[in-house]
Amino acid sequence: MLKKYQIAKVIQSYKTSKSQENKPLNTIKIEKDLAKNSDHLKNVLGKSTDVKFREIEVNYETPINVFICFLDGLVNEDYINLYMIKPLLEPNFTSTHSVSEDFLTVVEKQILSTSSIQEVRSIDEVIESVLSGETAVFIDGYDSALTVSTEGFEARSVEQPDTESSVRGPREGFNEVLKVNTALIRRKINNPNLVFESMKIGKQTKTNIRIGYINGIANPKIIDEVKQRLKRINTDMILESGYIEQCKL
């Protein structure tokens, strides 16, 4: 009986650890304690050497601890150094920004000069943004973080595709960067009704894909059917369009 009890206890312990391991990250909320947020991120991303953490101390009304997290190789580090870290460490920070305002608001609206910035409240959202080339900014005493658009990875230039040579007309082909490809389409179809909708496919790779169509011309039923079929794809990874072609939808 004792042996059976011990075996049952081991099985229960294993199930508990697995359930905690598979716990969705979006249930982990950002806390006001900066150290706890740092630990959450490092537990998930810290084992990878290309994940960079930078801790700084900002002199506001009182010294405030801030840390940023980004993925080396996917960001423009010069931008981060010049337009994020340097302004926060300026000696005359308090003389150029009102100390009576909420510090998070000051950072969001006066310090970070970027075209895209978002306030998020879960670790899951932060990780998803960091893996997409954005930089996360955590401030001690706040239960939300800022994700800043800092993408700047190297990419192959737009050039004529080897497999589809063209004698006449443009000699531009898609490359591996999604936003470059959508921009190429935008240049050719100057129509405000051109719509791109984003999805993620692949349980492990979480590959970004975009569905493009012209609203008012494309059949809405067909668009919905395409979306439903893509959502039914149950696979670990999607590395290129051929993976989707082979799926039985």
mmCIF file of C-alpha atoms in Angstrom:
data_model
loop_
_atom_site.group_PDB
_atom_site.id
_atom_site.type_symbol
_atom_site.label_atom_id
_atom_site.label_comp_id
_atom_site.label_asym_id
_atom_site.label_seq_id
_atom_site.Cartn_x
_atom_site.Cartn_y
_atom_site.Cartn_z
ATOM 1 C CA MET A 1 0.000 0.000 0.000
ATOM 2 C CA LEU A 2 2.826 2.375 0.869
ATOM 3 C CA LYS A 3 4.493 1.724 -2.482
ATOM 4 C CA LYS A 4 1.245 2.415 -4.367
ATOM 5 C CA TYR A 5 0.786 5.628 -2.403
ATOM 6 C CA GLN A 6 4.315 6.751 -3.272
ATOM 7 C CA ILE A 7 3.776 6.011 -6.973
ATOM 8 C CA ALA A 8 0.461 7.890 -6.940
ATOM 9 C CA LYS A 9 2.161 10.836 -5.247
ATOM 10 C CA VAL A 10 4.899 10.944 -7.905
ATOM 11 C CA ILE A 11 2.310 10.843 -10.706
ATOM 12 C CA GLN A 12 0.301 13.627 -9.096
ATOM 13 C CA SER A 13 3.446 15.716 -8.635
ATOM 14 C CA TYR A 14 4.343 15.207 -12.304
ATOM 15 C CA LYS A 15 0.840 16.221 -13.434
ATOM 16 C CA THR A 16 1.007 19.344 -11.275
ATOM 17 C CA SER A 17 4.395 20.358 -12.667
ATOM 18 C CA LYS A 18 3.211 19.778 -16.238
ATOM 19 C CA SER A 19 0.078 21.824 -15.691
ATOM 20 C CA GLN A 20 2.170 24.694 -14.350
ATOM 21 C CA GLU A 21 4.621 24.315 -17.214
ATOM 22 C CA ASN A 22 1.819 24.511 -19.776
ATOM 23 C CA LYS A 23 0.076 27.400 -18.046
ATOM 24 C CA PRO A 24 -0.752 30.085 -20.628
ATOM 25 C CA LEU A 25 1.541 33.072 -20.299
ATOM 26 C CA ASN A 26 -1.327 35.494 -20.742
ATOM 27 C CA THR A 27 -2.457 34.522 -17.233
ATOM 28 C CA ILE A 28 0.782 36.063 -15.907
ATOM 29 C CA LYS A 29 0.029 39.712 -15.395
ATOM 30 C CA ILE A 30 2.698 42.386 -15.218
ATOM 31 C CA GLU A 31 3.302 43.343 -11.606
ATOM 32 C CA LYS A 32 4.376 46.605 -10.003
ATOM 33 C CA ASP A 33 7.455 44.837 -8.643
ATOM 34 C CA LEU A 34 10.127 45.233 -11.326
ATOM 35 C CA ALA A 35 12.165 42.289 -10.028
ATOM 36 C CA LYS A 36 9.221 39.884 -10.413
ATOM 37 C CA ASN A 37 8.616 41.010 -13.996
ATOM 38 C CA SER A 38 12.303 40.564 -14.748
ATOM 39 C CA ASP A 39 12.226 37.046 -13.277
ATOM 40 C CA HIS A 40 9.159 36.100 -15.372
ATOM 41 C CA LEU A 41 10.889 37.203 -18.562
ATOM 42 C CA LYS A 42 14.209 35.602 -17.727
ATOM 43 C CA ASN A 43 12.501 32.311 -16.884
ATOM 44 C CA VAL A 44 11.019 32.223 -20.386
ATOM 45 C CA LEU A 45 13.649 33.992 -22.501
ATOM 46 C CA GLY A 46 16.728 34.218 -20.314
ATOM 47 C CA LYS A 47 18.351 30.964 -21.451
ATOM 48 C CA SER A 48 18.848 32.344 -24.955
ATOM 49 C CA THR A 49 22.019 34.408 -25.421
ATOM 50 C CA ASP A 50 20.451 36.679 -28.053
ATOM 51 C CA VAL A 51 17.904 38.036 -25.538
ATOM 52 C CA LYS A 52 19.297 41.228 -24.043
ATOM 53 C CA PHE A 53 18.273 42.853 -20.752
ATOM 54 C CA ARG A 54 19.393 46.380 -19.873
ATOM 55 C CA GLU A 55 18.749 47.842 -16.432
ATOM 56 C CA ILE A 56 19.041 51.598 -15.842
ATOM 57 C CA GLU A 57 18.248 54.085 -13.090
ATOM 58 C CA VAL A 58 16.420 57.283 -14.023
ATOM 59 C CA ASN A 59 16.607 60.373 -11.805
ATOM 60 C CA TYR A 60 13.057 61.715 -11.661
ATOM 61 C CA GLU A 61 11.428 62.981 -8.448
ATOM 62 C CA THR A 62 13.229 60.046 -6.891
ATOM 63 C CA PRO A 63 15.460 57.474 -8.622
ATOM 64 C CA ILE A 64 13.287 55.070 -10.662
ATOM 65 C CA ASN A 65 14.512 51.684 -11.884
ATOM 66 C CA VAL A 66 13.763 50.798 -15.493
ATOM 67 C CA PHE A 67 14.731 47.795 -17.546
ATOM 68 C CA ILE A 68 14.362 47.087 -21.233
ATOM 69 C CA CYS A 69 14.329 43.784 -23.080
ATOM 70 C CA PHE A 70 14.980 43.128 -26.762
ATOM 71 C CA LEU A 71 16.175 40.424 -29.127
ATOM 72 C CA ASP A 72 19.644 40.930 -30.569
ATOM 73 C CA GLY A 73 19.627 40.789 -34.361
ATOM 74 C CA LEU A 74 15.989 41.777 -34.754
ATOM 75 C CA VAL A 75 16.280 45.361 -33.531
ATOM 76 C CA ASN A 76 18.104 48.535 -34.459
ATOM 77 C CA GLU A 77 20.429 48.882 -31.464
ATOM 78 C CA ASP A 78 21.562 52.362 -32.524
ATOM 79 C CA TYR A 79 17.953 53.512 -32.281
ATOM 80 C CA ILE A 80 17.581 51.974 -28.807
ATOM 81 C CA ASN A 81 20.807 53.611 -27.588
ATOM 82 C CA LEU A 82 20.128 57.053 -29.045
ATOM 83 C CA TYR A 83 16.380 57.460 -28.683
ATOM 84 C CA MET A 84 15.511 55.321 -25.673
ATOM 85 C CA ILE A 85 18.409 54.805 -23.262
ATOM 86 C CA LYS A 86 20.265 58.087 -23.799
ATOM 87 C CA PRO A 87 17.238 60.394 -23.185
ATOM 88 C CA LEU A 88 16.372 58.490 -20.002
ATOM 89 C CA LEU A 89 19.911 58.905 -18.661
ATOM 90 C CA GLU A 90 20.263 62.594 -19.478
ATOM 91 C CA PRO A 91 21.581 64.586 -16.457
ATOM 92 C CA ASN A 92 18.995 67.343 -17.039
ATOM 93 C CA PHE A 93 16.086 64.896 -17.353
ATOM 94 C CA THR A 94 13.984 66.538 -14.635
ATOM 95 C CA SER A 95 14.580 70.044 -15.993
ATOM 96 C CA THR A 96 13.261 69.143 -19.427
ATOM 97 C CA HIS A 97 10.256 67.091 -18.263
ATOM 98 C CA SER A 98 7.604 67.947 -15.694
ATOM 99 C CA VAL A 99 8.060 65.893 -12.525
ATOM 100 C CA SER A 100 4.410 66.472 -11.631
ATOM 101 C CA GLU A 101 3.259 64.163 -14.419
ATOM 102 C CA ASP A 102 2.912 60.408 -14.238
ATOM 103 C CA PHE A 103 6.315 58.952 -15.118
ATOM 104 C CA LEU A 104 4.938 56.275 -17.448
ATOM 105 C CA THR A 105 3.042 58.982 -19.359
ATOM 106 C CA VAL A 106 6.188 61.103 -19.629
ATOM 107 C CA VAL A 107 8.163 58.161 -21.023
ATOM 108 C CA GLU A 108 5.408 57.215 -23.470
ATOM 109 C CA LYS A 109 4.552 60.684 -24.755
ATOM 110 C CA GLN A 110 7.757 62.688 -24.372
ATOM 111 C CA ILE A 111 10.753 60.363 -24.303
ATOM 112 C CA LEU A 112 10.182 57.515 -26.740
ATOM 113 C CA SER A 113 10.181 59.038 -30.212
ATOM 114 C CA THR A 114 8.735 56.224 -32.281
ATOM 115 C CA SER A 115 5.857 55.809 -34.696
ATOM 116 C CA SER A 116 4.463 52.799 -32.862
ATOM 117 C CA ILE A 117 4.178 52.331 -29.097
ATOM 118 C CA GLN A 118 1.686 50.294 -27.095
ATOM 119 C CA GLU A 119 0.913 49.770 -23.425
ATOM 120 C CA VAL A 120 0.462 46.103 -22.482
ATOM 121 C CA ARG A 121 -0.463 44.368 -19.231
ATOM 122 C CA SER A 122 0.568 40.709 -19.614
ATOM 123 C CA ILE A 123 3.907 38.924 -19.921
ATOM 124 C CA ASP A 124 2.545 36.996 -22.902
ATOM 125 C CA GLU A 125 2.011 40.212 -24.874
ATOM 126 C CA VAL A 126 5.514 41.373 -23.984
ATOM 127 C CA ILE A 127 7.136 38.124 -25.134
ATOM 128 C CA GLU A 128 5.180 38.127 -28.387
ATOM 129 C CA SER A 129 6.300 41.698 -29.081
ATOM 130 C CA VAL A 130 9.959 41.025 -28.220
ATOM 131 C CA LEU A 131 10.035 37.984 -30.508
ATOM 132 C CA SER A 132 8.681 40.200 -33.298
ATOM 133 C CA GLY A 133 11.551 42.671 -33.015
ATOM 134 C CA GLU A 134 10.046 45.182 -30.616
ATOM 135 C CA THR A 135 11.601 46.434 -27.378
ATOM 136 C CA ALA A 136 9.795 46.153 -24.042
ATOM 137 C CA VAL A 137 10.180 48.848 -21.372
ATOM 138 C CA PHE A 138 9.346 48.031 -17.729
ATOM 139 C CA ILE A 139 9.161 50.711 -15.035
ATOM 140 C CA ASP A 140 9.283 49.949 -11.330
ATOM 141 C CA GLY A 141 5.938 50.644 -9.622
ATOM 142 C CA TYR A 142 3.775 50.124 -12.731
ATOM 143 C CA ASP A 143 1.684 47.071 -13.597
ATOM 144 C CA SER A 144 1.981 47.669 -17.341
ATOM 145 C CA ALA A 145 4.845 47.847 -19.833
ATOM 146 C CA LEU A 146 5.501 49.701 -23.068
ATOM 147 C CA THR A 147 6.356 47.867 -26.288
ATOM 148 C CA VAL A 148 8.204 50.018 -28.799
ATOM 149 C CA SER A 149 8.681 49.420 -32.515
ATOM 150 C CA THR A 150 12.456 49.069 -32.992
ATOM 151 C CA GLU A 151 12.713 46.507 -35.793
ATOM 152 C CA GLY A 152 15.921 46.743 -37.731
ATOM 153 C CA PHE A 153 17.128 43.300 -38.774
ATOM 154 C CA GLU A 154 19.153 42.647 -41.905
ATOM 155 C CA ALA A 155 17.168 41.513 -44.918
ATOM 156 C CA ARG A 156 17.812 40.536 -48.505
ATOM 157 C CA SER A 157 17.199 43.425 -50.871
ATOM 158 C CA VAL A 158 14.288 43.465 -53.295
ATOM 159 C CA GLU A 159 15.510 41.959 -56.555
ATOM 160 C CA GLN A 160 14.359 39.953 -59.544
ATOM 161 C CA PRO A 161 13.318 36.413 -58.554
ATOM 162 C CA ASP A 162 15.535 33.704 -60.045
ATOM 163 C CA THR A 163 12.647 31.358 -60.859
ATOM 164 C CA GLU A 164 10.413 33.963 -62.524
ATOM 165 C CA SER A 165 12.562 36.036 -64.845
ATOM 166 C CA SER A 166 10.839 38.919 -66.604
ATOM 167 C CA VAL A 167 11.900 40.345 -69.969
ATOM 168 C CA ARG A 168 9.558 43.315 -69.734
ATOM 169 C CA GLY A 169 8.008 45.086 -66.788
ATOM 170 C CA PRO A 170 9.194 45.452 -63.197
ATOM 171 C CA ARG A 171 11.953 43.222 -61.856
ATOM 172 C CA GLU A 172 10.943 43.123 -58.232
ATOM 173 C CA GLY A 173 10.398 39.955 -56.247
ATOM 174 C CA PHE A 174 9.287 39.157 -52.726
ATOM 175 C CA ASN A 175 11.898 38.610 -50.036
ATOM 176 C CA GLU A 176 11.669 37.094 -46.541
ATOM 177 C CA VAL A 177 10.350 40.207 -44.761
ATOM 178 C CA LEU A 178 6.564 40.308 -44.576
ATOM 179 C CA LYS A 179 6.172 44.074 -44.371
ATOM 180 C CA VAL A 180 8.438 44.541 -47.396
ATOM 181 C CA ASN A 181 6.235 42.201 -49.416
ATOM 182 C CA THR A 182 3.021 43.958 -48.431
ATOM 183 C CA ALA A 183 4.661 47.295 -49.275
ATOM 184 C CA LEU A 184 5.525 46.002 -52.750
ATOM 185 C CA ILE A 185 1.876 45.096 -53.289
ATOM 186 C CA ARG A 186 0.759 48.501 -52.003
ATOM 187 C CA ARG A 187 3.024 50.205 -54.530
ATOM 188 C CA LYS A 188 1.322 48.338 -57.377
ATOM 189 C CA ILE A 189 -2.251 48.546 -56.056
ATOM 190 C CA ASN A 190 -2.855 52.115 -54.946
ATOM 191 C CA ASN A 191 -6.321 51.367 -53.600
ATOM 192 C CA PRO A 192 -7.613 52.296 -50.118
ATOM 193 C CA ASN A 193 -9.788 49.169 -50.201
ATOM 194 C CA LEU A 194 -6.737 46.910 -50.271
ATOM 195 C CA VAL A 195 -6.807 45.108 -46.920
ATOM 196 C CA PHE A 196 -4.201 42.934 -45.203
ATOM 197 C CA GLU A 197 -5.291 40.833 -42.225
ATOM 198 C CA SER A 198 -2.725 39.226 -39.929
ATOM 199 C CA MET A 199 -2.766 35.719 -38.459
ATOM 200 C CA LYS A 200 -0.296 33.471 -36.658
ATOM 201 C CA ILE A 201 0.115 29.797 -37.591
ATOM 202 C CA GLY A 202 2.326 27.139 -36.019
ATOM 203 C CA LYS A 203 2.190 26.166 -32.367
ATOM 204 C CA GLN A 204 5.955 26.496 -31.967
ATOM 205 C CA THR A 205 7.007 28.948 -34.700
ATOM 206 C CA LYS A 206 3.946 31.273 -34.444
ATOM 207 C CA THR A 207 4.612 32.358 -38.014
ATOM 208 C CA ASN A 208 3.063 35.662 -39.079
ATOM 209 C CA ILE A 209 1.008 35.456 -42.250
ATOM 210 C CA ARG A 210 -1.182 38.022 -43.967
ATOM 211 C CA ILE A 211 -4.298 37.587 -46.048
ATOM 212 C CA GLY A 212 -4.591 40.250 -48.724
ATOM 213 C CA TYR A 213 -7.704 41.198 -50.657
ATOM 214 C CA ILE A 214 -9.564 44.194 -52.082
ATOM 215 C CA ASN A 215 -12.622 44.945 -50.014
ATOM 216 C CA GLY A 216 -15.709 45.209 -52.207
ATOM 217 C CA ILE A 217 -14.277 42.976 -54.941
ATOM 218 C CA ALA A 218 -13.313 39.801 -53.082
ATOM 219 C CA ASN A 219 -16.193 37.525 -52.091
ATOM 220 C CA PRO A 220 -16.625 37.807 -48.267
ATOM 221 C CA LYS A 221 -17.692 34.152 -48.049
ATOM 222 C CA ILE A 222 -14.479 33.023 -49.715
ATOM 223 C CA ILE A 223 -12.412 35.270 -47.422
ATOM 224 C CA ASP A 224 -14.118 33.768 -44.360
ATOM 225 C CA GLU A 225 -13.566 30.263 -45.719
ATOM 226 C CA VAL A 226 -9.849 30.965 -46.232
ATOM 227 C CA LYS A 227 -9.566 32.229 -42.650
ATOM 228 C CA GLN A 228 -11.382 29.205 -41.219
ATOM 229 C CA ARG A 229 -9.210 26.779 -43.162
ATOM 230 C CA LEU A 230 -6.028 28.503 -42.018
ATOM 231 C CA LYS A 231 -7.231 28.402 -38.404
ATOM 232 C CA ARG A 232 -7.719 24.642 -38.742
ATOM 233 C CA ILE A 233 -4.034 24.099 -39.476
ATOM 234 C CA ASN A 234 -2.674 22.185 -36.507
ATOM 235 C CA THR A 235 1.076 21.911 -36.844
ATOM 236 C CA ASP A 236 4.181 22.858 -34.895
ATOM 237 C CA MET A 237 5.847 24.934 -37.582
ATOM 238 C CA ILE A 238 5.188 26.884 -40.748
ATOM 239 C CA LEU A 239 8.466 27.980 -42.338
ATOM 240 C CA GLU A 240 7.252 28.950 -45.817
ATOM 241 C CA SER A 241 4.191 28.834 -48.067
ATOM 242 C CA GLY A 242 4.870 25.255 -49.173
ATOM 243 C CA TYR A 243 3.981 24.031 -45.677
ATOM 244 C CA ILE A 244 0.502 25.507 -46.044
ATOM 245 C CA GLU A 245 0.111 24.057 -49.536
ATOM 246 C CA GLN A 246 0.700 20.543 -48.177
ATOM 247 C CA CYS A 247 -1.898 20.862 -45.428
ATOM 248 C CA LYS A 248 -5.215 19.163 -46.128
ATOM 249 C CA LEU A 249 -7.669 21.976 -45.568
#
